[in-house]
Coordinates of C-alpha atoms and ligand atoms in Angstrom, one line a residue:
M1 CA 1.7 39.8 -3.9
E2 CA -0.5 37.0 -5.3
K3 CA -0.9 34.9 -3.3
E4 CA -0.2 30.9 -4.8
P5 CA -2.5 27.9 -3.7
I6 CA 0.1 25.5 -1.9
T7 CA -0.8 22.4 -4.2
F8 CA -0.3 18.5 -4.0
P9 CA 0.3 16.0 -7.0
D10 CA -3.6 14.3 -7.5
D11 CA -2.7 11.2 -6.6
F12 CA -1.5 11.8 -3.2
I13 CA -2.8 9.7 -0.7
W14 CA -4.9 11.6 1.9
G15 CA -4.9 9.6 4.3
T16 CA -5.8 9.0 8.3
A17 CA -4.8 6.6 10.8
V18 CA -5.7 4.7 13.5
C19 CA -3.9 1.2 16.0
S20 CA -6.9 -1.1 15.9
H21 CA -7.0 -1.9 19.7
Q22 CA -7.3 2.2 20.3
A23 CA -10.2 2.2 17.9
E24 CA -12.1 -1.0 17.7
G25 CA -12.6 -1.7 21.3
H26 CA -12.8 -5.0 23.1
N27 CA -9.7 -6.9 22.1
V28 CA -10.1 -9.3 25.2
H29 CA -7.1 -11.9 24.6
S30 CA -4.0 -8.9 24.4
D31 CA -1.7 -8.3 26.7
W32 CA -2.6 -4.3 26.5
W33 CA -6.2 -5.3 28.0
E34 CA -5.2 -7.5 30.9
F35 CA -2.6 -4.6 32.0
E36 CA -5.0 -2.0 31.5
H37 CA -7.8 -4.1 33.9
Q38 CA -4.7 -4.3 36.1
G39 CA -5.6 -0.2 36.8
K40 CA -2.0 0.7 35.1
I41 CA -3.7 3.7 32.7
K42 CA -3.9 6.6 34.5
D43 CA -7.2 7.6 36.2
G44 CA -8.3 4.0 36.0
A45 CA -9.4 3.8 32.3
V46 CA -9.7 1.0 30.3
S47 CA -9.6 0.9 26.4
G48 CA -13.6 -0.6 26.6
P49 CA -15.2 0.3 23.7
A50 CA -13.1 2.1 22.3
A51 CA -14.6 4.7 19.7
D52 CA -16.6 0.9 18.6
M53 CA -15.5 0.7 14.8
L54 CA -15.5 -2.8 15.8
N55 CA -19.0 -2.4 15.2
R56 CA -19.0 0.5 13.2
Y57 CA -17.0 0.5 10.9
P58 CA -19.2 1.2 7.8
E59 CA -20.2 4.4 8.6
D60 CA -16.7 5.2 9.4
F61 CA -15.8 4.7 5.7
A62 CA -19.0 6.3 4.8
L63 CA -17.7 9.4 6.6
M64 CA -14.3 9.6 5.3
E65 CA -16.0 9.6 2.1
Q66 CA -18.0 11.9 2.2
Y67 CA -15.4 14.1 3.8
G68 CA -12.9 13.2 1.4
Y69 CA -9.8 10.9 3.2
N70 CA -9.1 8.5 0.6
G71 CA -6.3 6.7 2.6
F72 CA -6.9 5.0 5.5
R73 CA -4.7 3.2 7.7
L74 CA -5.3 0.3 10.4
S75 CA -3.8 -3.0 12.1
V76 CA -4.9 -5.9 12.7
E77 CA -5.1 -7.1 15.9
W78 CA -3.1 -10.8 16.3
A79 CA -5.1 -10.8 19.5
R80 CA -8.2 -11.2 17.6
I81 CA -7.9 -13.5 14.8
E82 CA -5.5 -16.1 17.0
P83 CA -6.6 -15.7 20.4
E84 CA -5.4 -18.9 21.2
Q85 CA -1.7 -20.5 20.3
G86 CA -2.9 -22.0 16.5
R87 CA -6.5 -21.6 17.0
F88 CA -7.0 -19.1 14.0
S89 CA -10.5 -16.8 14.6
E90 CA -12.7 -17.5 11.5
E91 CA -15.1 -14.5 12.7
A92 CA -11.9 -12.2 12.8
L93 CA -10.5 -13.1 9.8
L94 CA -13.8 -12.5 8.2
H95 CA -13.8 -9.2 9.8
Y96 CA -11.0 -7.9 9.2
E97 CA -12.1 -9.1 5.0
N98 CA -14.9 -7.0 5.1
V99 CA -13.7 -4.3 6.4
M100 CA -11.3 -3.9 4.0
K101 CA -14.2 -4.7 1.5
E102 CA -16.2 -2.1 2.6
M103 CA -12.8 0.6 2.2
R104 CA -12.9 -1.0 -1.3
K105 CA -16.7 0.2 -2.3
R106 CA -15.8 3.6 -0.5
N107 CA -12.8 3.3 -3.0
I108 CA -9.8 4.8 0.0
K109 CA -6.9 3.6 0.2
V110 CA -5.5 0.4 2.8
C111 CA -2.5 0.9 5.1
L112 CA -2.8 -2.5 6.9
T113 CA -0.5 -2.8 10.1
L114 CA 0.4 -6.4 11.3
Y115 CA 2.2 -5.3 15.1
H116 CA 1.2 -1.5 16.6
W117 CA 2.4 -2.6 20.2
V118 CA -0.8 -5.3 21.4
L119 CA 0.3 -8.8 21.5
P120 CA -1.5 -11.7 22.2
K121 CA -1.3 -13.0 26.3
W122 CA -0.3 -16.1 25.2
V123 CA 2.4 -15.2 23.5
A124 CA 3.2 -12.2 26.0
D125 CA 2.6 -15.7 28.5
S126 CA 5.2 -16.4 27.3
G127 CA 7.8 -14.1 27.0
G128 CA 6.7 -11.9 24.1
W129 CA 9.3 -10.2 22.0
T130 CA 11.8 -12.5 24.1
A131 CA 10.0 -15.7 23.3
P132 CA 12.5 -18.4 20.6
G133 CA 9.1 -18.6 19.3
C134 CA 8.0 -15.6 18.7
V135 CA 9.6 -14.7 15.2
R136 CA 7.7 -17.8 14.2
W137 CA 4.3 -17.1 16.1
F138 CA 4.5 -14.3 14.5
Q139 CA 5.1 -15.6 11.1
R140 CA 2.6 -18.1 11.1
Y141 CA 0.2 -15.3 12.0
V142 CA 1.6 -13.5 9.3
R143 CA 0.5 -15.4 6.9
R144 CA -3.5 -16.4 8.0
V145 CA -3.3 -12.8 7.4
V146 CA -1.5 -12.5 3.9
Q147 CA -2.9 -15.5 2.3
R148 CA -6.6 -13.6 3.6
L149 CA -6.4 -9.4 3.0
F150 CA -3.1 -9.6 0.3
P151 CA -5.4 -8.1 -2.9
Y152 CA -7.1 -5.9 -0.4
V153 CA -3.7 -3.7 1.0
D154 CA -2.0 -0.9 -1.1
L155 CA 1.1 -0.4 2.0
W156 CA 2.0 -3.3 4.1
C157 CA 3.1 -2.2 7.3
T158 CA 5.1 -4.5 9.3
L159 CA 5.7 -3.0 12.2
N160 CA 4.6 0.2 14.5
E161 CA 7.6 2.5 15.8
P162 CA 9.2 -0.2 16.7
T163 CA 11.5 1.0 19.5
A164 CA 8.6 2.6 20.9
P165 CA 7.5 -1.0 22.7
L166 CA 11.3 -1.9 22.6
F167 CA 12.0 1.6 25.2
A168 CA 8.9 1.8 27.6
G169 CA 8.2 -1.8 27.7
Y170 CA 11.8 -3.2 28.0
V171 CA 13.5 0.2 29.6
A172 CA 11.5 2.5 30.6
G173 CA 9.4 -0.4 32.4
V174 CA 6.2 1.5 31.7
F175 CA 3.9 -0.2 28.3
P176 CA 3.9 -4.0 29.2
P177 CA 6.0 -6.4 30.5
E178 CA 7.1 -3.5 32.1
K179 CA 10.7 -4.8 32.5
R180 CA 13.8 -3.0 33.2
S181 CA 16.7 -5.4 31.2
W182 CA 19.1 -4.2 28.9
P183 CA 19.8 -7.8 27.6
L184 CA 16.6 -8.2 27.2
A185 CA 15.9 -5.8 25.3
C186 CA 18.7 -6.2 23.1
R187 CA 16.9 -9.7 22.7
V188 CA 13.7 -7.7 21.4
Y189 CA 15.5 -5.4 18.8
R190 CA 16.4 -8.8 17.2
N191 CA 13.3 -10.4 17.5
L192 CA 11.8 -7.1 16.0
L193 CA 13.8 -7.0 13.5
R194 CA 12.9 -10.5 12.4
A195 CA 9.8 -10.7 12.7
H196 CA 9.5 -7.6 9.8
V197 CA 11.7 -10.2 7.2
A198 CA 9.6 -12.8 8.9
A199 CA 6.9 -10.3 7.4
H200 CA 8.3 -9.6 4.8
T201 CA 9.3 -13.0 3.0
E202 CA 5.8 -14.5 3.4
I203 CA 4.4 -10.9 2.2
M204 CA 6.9 -11.4 -1.3
Q205 CA 6.0 -15.1 -1.3
E206 CA 1.7 -14.3 -1.5
S207 CA 2.5 -11.3 -3.9
E208 CA 4.7 -14.2 -6.3
K209 CA 2.2 -17.0 -5.7
L210 CA -0.3 -14.7 -6.9
G211 CA 1.4 -13.0 -9.6
A212 CA 0.9 -9.3 -9.0
D213 CA 1.9 -7.6 -11.3
K214 CA 3.1 -4.5 -9.5
Q215 CA 5.5 -5.0 -5.9
P216 CA 3.9 -5.0 -2.9
L217 CA 5.1 -1.6 -0.6
I218 CA 6.2 -2.9 2.7
G219 CA 8.3 -1.2 5.5
I220 CA 7.6 0.1 8.7
A221 CA 6.6 3.3 10.4
H222 CA 9.3 5.0 11.8
A223 CA 9.0 6.9 14.7
I224 CA 10.8 10.2 14.1
N225 CA 11.2 13.6 16.1
Y226 CA 13.7 16.8 15.4
V227 CA 16.1 16.2 18.1
E228 CA 18.4 19.5 18.9
P229 CA 20.6 20.5 21.8
R230 CA 19.5 23.1 24.1
N231 CA 22.6 24.7 23.9
P232 CA 25.3 22.9 21.0
D233 CA 27.9 24.9 22.5
N234 CA 27.5 22.3 25.9
P235 CA 29.7 19.4 25.5
V236 CA 27.1 17.7 28.0
E237 CA 24.5 18.7 26.2
S238 CA 25.6 17.5 23.0
K239 CA 26.0 14.1 23.9
I240 CA 22.2 14.2 25.6
H241 CA 21.4 15.1 21.9
E242 CA 23.8 12.7 19.9
F243 CA 22.6 9.3 22.2
F244 CA 19.1 10.4 22.1
D245 CA 19.3 10.7 17.7
F246 CA 20.9 7.4 17.6
M247 CA 18.6 5.8 19.8
H248 CA 15.3 7.0 19.3
N249 CA 15.5 8.5 15.7
R250 CA 18.2 6.1 14.0
V251 CA 19.6 3.1 14.9
F252 CA 16.4 1.4 13.8
V253 CA 16.3 3.0 10.6
E254 CA 19.6 1.5 9.5
S255 CA 19.8 -1.5 11.1
M256 CA 17.0 -1.7 8.3
K257 CA 19.6 -0.1 5.3
T258 CA 22.4 -2.6 7.6
G259 CA 21.2 -5.5 7.9
C260 CA 23.5 -5.4 11.3
I261 CA 22.9 -4.7 14.5
P262 CA 25.0 -2.5 16.2
F263 CA 26.2 -1.3 19.3
P264 CA 24.9 -0.9 21.7
F265 CA 21.7 -3.8 20.6
G266 CA 25.2 -6.1 19.5
I267 CA 28.1 -6.3 17.7
G268 CA 27.4 -6.3 14.5
E269 CA 26.0 -8.9 13.7
K270 CA 24.4 -10.0 10.3
I271 CA 20.1 -10.8 10.1
H272 CA 19.6 -12.5 7.6
G273 CA 17.0 -10.7 4.6
L274 CA 17.2 -7.7 6.9
A275 CA 18.7 -5.3 4.1
G276 CA 17.3 -3.2 1.9
S277 CA 14.3 -5.0 3.2
Y278 CA 11.9 -2.1 2.4
S279 CA 9.7 -0.9 -1.1
Y280 CA 9.3 2.7 1.1
M281 CA 9.3 4.1 4.4
G282 CA 7.3 5.3 6.9
V283 CA 7.4 7.9 9.1
N284 CA 5.8 9.1 12.1
Y285 CA 6.8 12.8 12.8
Y286 CA 5.0 14.2 16.0
Y287 CA 7.5 16.6 18.2
R288 CA 10.8 18.8 18.4
M289 CA 12.2 17.9 21.3
T290 CA 15.3 20.5 22.8
L291 CA 17.6 18.7 25.0
Q292 CA 18.7 19.8 27.9
L293 CA 20.1 17.8 31.0
P294 CA 17.5 16.8 33.4
K295 CA 15.2 19.2 35.5
K296 CA 15.6 16.0 38.3
W297 CA 17.9 14.0 38.8
P298 CA 17.1 11.1 38.9
P299 CA 15.5 11.9 35.4
G300 CA 12.0 9.8 35.0
D301 CA 10.9 10.6 31.6
L302 CA 11.8 12.0 28.6
I303 CA 10.3 15.0 29.4
D304 CA 12.7 15.9 31.9
F305 CA 14.7 16.5 29.5
L306 CA 13.0 18.7 27.4
Y307 CA 13.2 22.2 27.1
V308 CA 9.9 23.1 26.0
E309 CA 9.3 27.0 27.4
G310 CA 7.8 30.0 25.7
R311 CA 7.5 27.3 22.4
E312 CA 3.8 26.6 21.5
T313 CA 3.1 23.1 22.4
T314 CA 0.1 20.7 21.6
G315 CA -2.7 18.5 24.1
M316 CA 0.3 15.7 24.8
G317 CA 2.8 18.9 26.1
Y318 CA 5.4 18.0 23.2
E319 CA 6.7 20.8 20.9
S320 CA 5.1 22.1 17.7
F321 CA 7.5 22.3 15.7
P322 CA 7.0 21.9 12.2
P323 CA 10.3 23.5 10.7
G324 CA 11.1 20.0 12.4
F325 CA 9.2 18.1 10.3
Y326 CA 11.4 18.5 6.9
E327 CA 14.1 18.2 8.2
V328 CA 13.5 14.4 9.3
L329 CA 11.7 14.5 5.6
K330 CA 14.7 15.0 4.0
Y331 CA 17.0 12.3 6.5
M332 CA 13.9 9.8 5.5
S333 CA 14.1 10.6 1.6
G334 CA 18.6 9.5 2.2
F335 CA 17.4 6.1 2.2
D336 CA 16.0 6.1 -1.9
V337 CA 12.5 4.7 -1.0
P338 CA 9.4 6.7 -1.6
L339 CA 8.0 8.6 2.2
Y340 CA 4.4 7.9 3.3
I341 CA 3.4 9.9 6.6
T342 CA 2.1 7.3 8.4
E343 CA 1.6 8.5 11.2
N344 CA 0.9 13.0 12.1
G345 CA -1.3 15.3 14.6
C346 CA -1.9 16.8 17.2
A347 CA -3.3 16.7 21.0
D348 CA -5.9 18.9 20.8
A349 CA -9.3 18.5 23.4
D350 CA -10.9 22.2 22.4
Q351 CA -14.1 20.4 20.0
D352 CA -13.6 24.1 17.7
D353 CA -9.3 23.0 17.9
V354 CA -7.6 25.6 17.0
L355 CA -5.0 24.3 17.7
R356 CA -5.0 21.2 15.8
R357 CA -6.7 23.4 12.2
R358 CA -2.5 25.8 12.9
Y359 CA -0.9 22.0 13.5
L360 CA -2.4 21.1 10.7
V361 CA -2.2 23.4 8.0
R362 CA 1.8 24.3 9.1
H363 CA 2.9 20.6 8.7
L364 CA 1.5 20.2 5.1
A365 CA 3.0 23.2 3.8
Q366 CA 6.6 21.9 4.9
M367 CA 5.8 18.8 4.0
H368 CA 4.3 20.8 0.6
R369 CA 8.1 22.1 0.7
A370 CA 10.5 18.4 0.8
I371 CA 7.9 17.3 -2.2
K372 CA 9.3 21.0 -4.0
D373 CA 12.4 20.4 -2.8
G374 CA 12.1 16.9 -4.7
M375 CA 11.5 14.4 -2.0
D376 CA 9.6 11.7 -2.9
I377 CA 6.6 11.9 -0.9
R378 CA 3.1 9.8 -2.1
G379 CA 0.9 9.7 1.2
Y380 CA -0.1 11.3 4.7
F381 CA -2.0 10.2 7.5
Q382 CA -3.4 12.2 10.0
W383 CA -3.2 10.8 13.7
S384 CA -6.2 10.5 13.5
Y385 CA -9.4 10.0 12.7
I386 CA -11.0 9.9 15.8
D387 CA -10.5 10.2 19.3
N388 CA -9.2 6.8 20.7
F389 CA -7.8 4.9 23.6
E390 CA -4.3 6.7 23.7
W391 CA -2.3 4.2 25.2
L392 CA -0.8 5.1 28.4
Y393 CA -3.7 8.1 28.9
G394 CA -7.0 6.8 28.7
F395 CA -9.3 8.8 27.1
E396 CA -7.7 11.6 28.5
K397 CA -5.6 13.1 25.2
K398 CA -8.3 14.3 22.0
L399 CA -6.2 13.5 19.1
G400 CA -8.6 13.0 16.8
L401 CA -10.9 14.9 14.5
F402 CA -13.4 13.3 15.1
A403 CA -15.1 13.4 18.5
L404 CA -17.0 10.9 20.5
E405 CA -20.5 11.5 21.9
P406 CA -20.5 11.1 25.8
G407 CA -22.5 7.8 26.0
T408 CA -23.4 7.6 22.4
L409 CA -20.2 7.6 20.8
N410 CA -21.4 9.0 17.9
R411 CA -19.0 10.9 15.9
I412 CA -19.0 14.9 16.1
P413 CA -16.5 16.4 13.2
R414 CA -14.4 18.8 14.0
P415 CA -13.3 22.1 11.9
S416 CA -10.2 20.5 11.1
A417 CA -12.5 17.1 10.6
T418 CA -13.8 19.7 7.3
M419 CA -10.4 21.6 6.3
Y420 CA -8.5 18.6 6.3
G421 CA -11.4 17.5 3.1
R422 CA -11.1 20.4 1.7
I423 CA -7.1 21.0 1.6
A424 CA -7.6 17.0 0.5
K425 CA -9.9 18.5 -2.4
N426 CA -8.4 21.6 -3.6
G427 CA -4.6 22.2 -1.2
I428 CA -4.2 24.7 1.2
T429 CA -5.7 28.2 -0.2
P430 CA -5.6 31.5 1.1
G431 CA -9.6 31.7 1.3
L432 CA -9.4 28.0 3.4
V433 CA -6.8 29.8 5.5
R434 CA -8.3 33.1 6.6
E435 CA -10.6 31.2 7.5
F436 CA -10.2 28.0 9.1
A437 CA -5.9 28.7 10.5
P438 CA -5.4 32.6 9.8
S439 CA -2.6 32.8 12.2
V440 CA -0.9 31.3 10.0
E441 CA -1.3 33.0 6.6
T442 CA 2.2 34.6 7.2
E443 CA 3.6 32.5 7.8
L444 CA 2.8 30.9 4.7
W445 CA 2.8 33.8 2.0
G446 CA 3.8 36.8 4.1
E447 CA 2.5 39.8 4.1
Ligands
FCB501 C1 2.2 7.1 18.7 C2 1.6 6.1 18.3 C3 0.0 5.7 18.5 C4 -0.2 7.1 19.0 C5 0.5 8.7 18.3 C6 -0.4 9.4 19.7 O1 3.5 7.5 18.3 O2 1.8 5.5 17.0 O3 -0.4 4.5 18.1 O4 -0.2 6.7 20.4 O5 1.6 8.4 19.4

């Protein structure tokens, strides 16, 4: 049988993604910078110059153009823009404006995240997302950004994976501010939703003021993974599954639709302006969680609940499970707005990145299946463009299409960098699969 190439819509966005704290370097007025310097990161790492995108962005955008990527997701760093309360840095705003101009020049579409887990130190010192003024402060910062950058942005992402700073920062206590308090977590939940509404309001107002000809695309990048019980007949494992699925995947997204705060974060109270305050949904999909009774007691981490034995895992220890991507896209399509894959990717430290190539092709094939089945998916941002500061893991985990040469920080493409650009251009062809990921050929086209 003839093996048909797997092709994608012509106007599809083929992007890559970073968070600026992780890639730009020297975000010195932030809470994470302080946290890193307290020795909280694996092997005592600090973000330092990170991938030095702060200085090398022109070279980076030239590379993206050369490799054929036509989208880029990045964040603006609040700590750079407002290093002290009420003092806005013209230098930082100009920097981001120059970054956007450079992307324009290279025909790269911009997905801009306004909050990707990092706060200015002054906000954190005043109580972070639990402070009574936090939403007001966030709104004022967003206003500055929007007034300056509105014309350059194609896709606004107000918050990145809000459940991560919530659970890691206020329940597990492993991210700043290292709290373990349910009442505080509930306050953060509410304030993050309110922060999203505030940002949505600012962007809409600016759009109206400028008489923009189309509605701005505004959404959140949600962490949604595929969750299942190891043994559905075991009532305890089934309950664990339901609980994780709700808390990890569904609670925040469903709040955006209903406009309410559900139990256990609240008692159904409404947040003004929240219901339907999005015009796309961002999906960050990485892995399958097969949940079982914890391997050790008391469980310390999510990992203690995961069953991965004998399965294909990535460099993060999570299971690579492409069919789960399809299921997650199906669930997210239920919100009746276009979807953008704001993150998907694989840790693979090998310069030859065989694992990443397999992961990428298999996940993109599932995305294609979803599009073919009628789901409205408009773009994909591969995490990540380049190796960067991976939070608690420091620089140990390598998620980049490009590696960093130690010492010089020169950009070294991995084979997946070329492969991804070729997929962006021609789709997934049998020739490409034979060259880059031969082990996947039968899965895609049969014998
Ligand atoms: C996501 C984060 C991103 C990066 C990837 C690997 O959860 O949004 O910053 O750490 O995981």
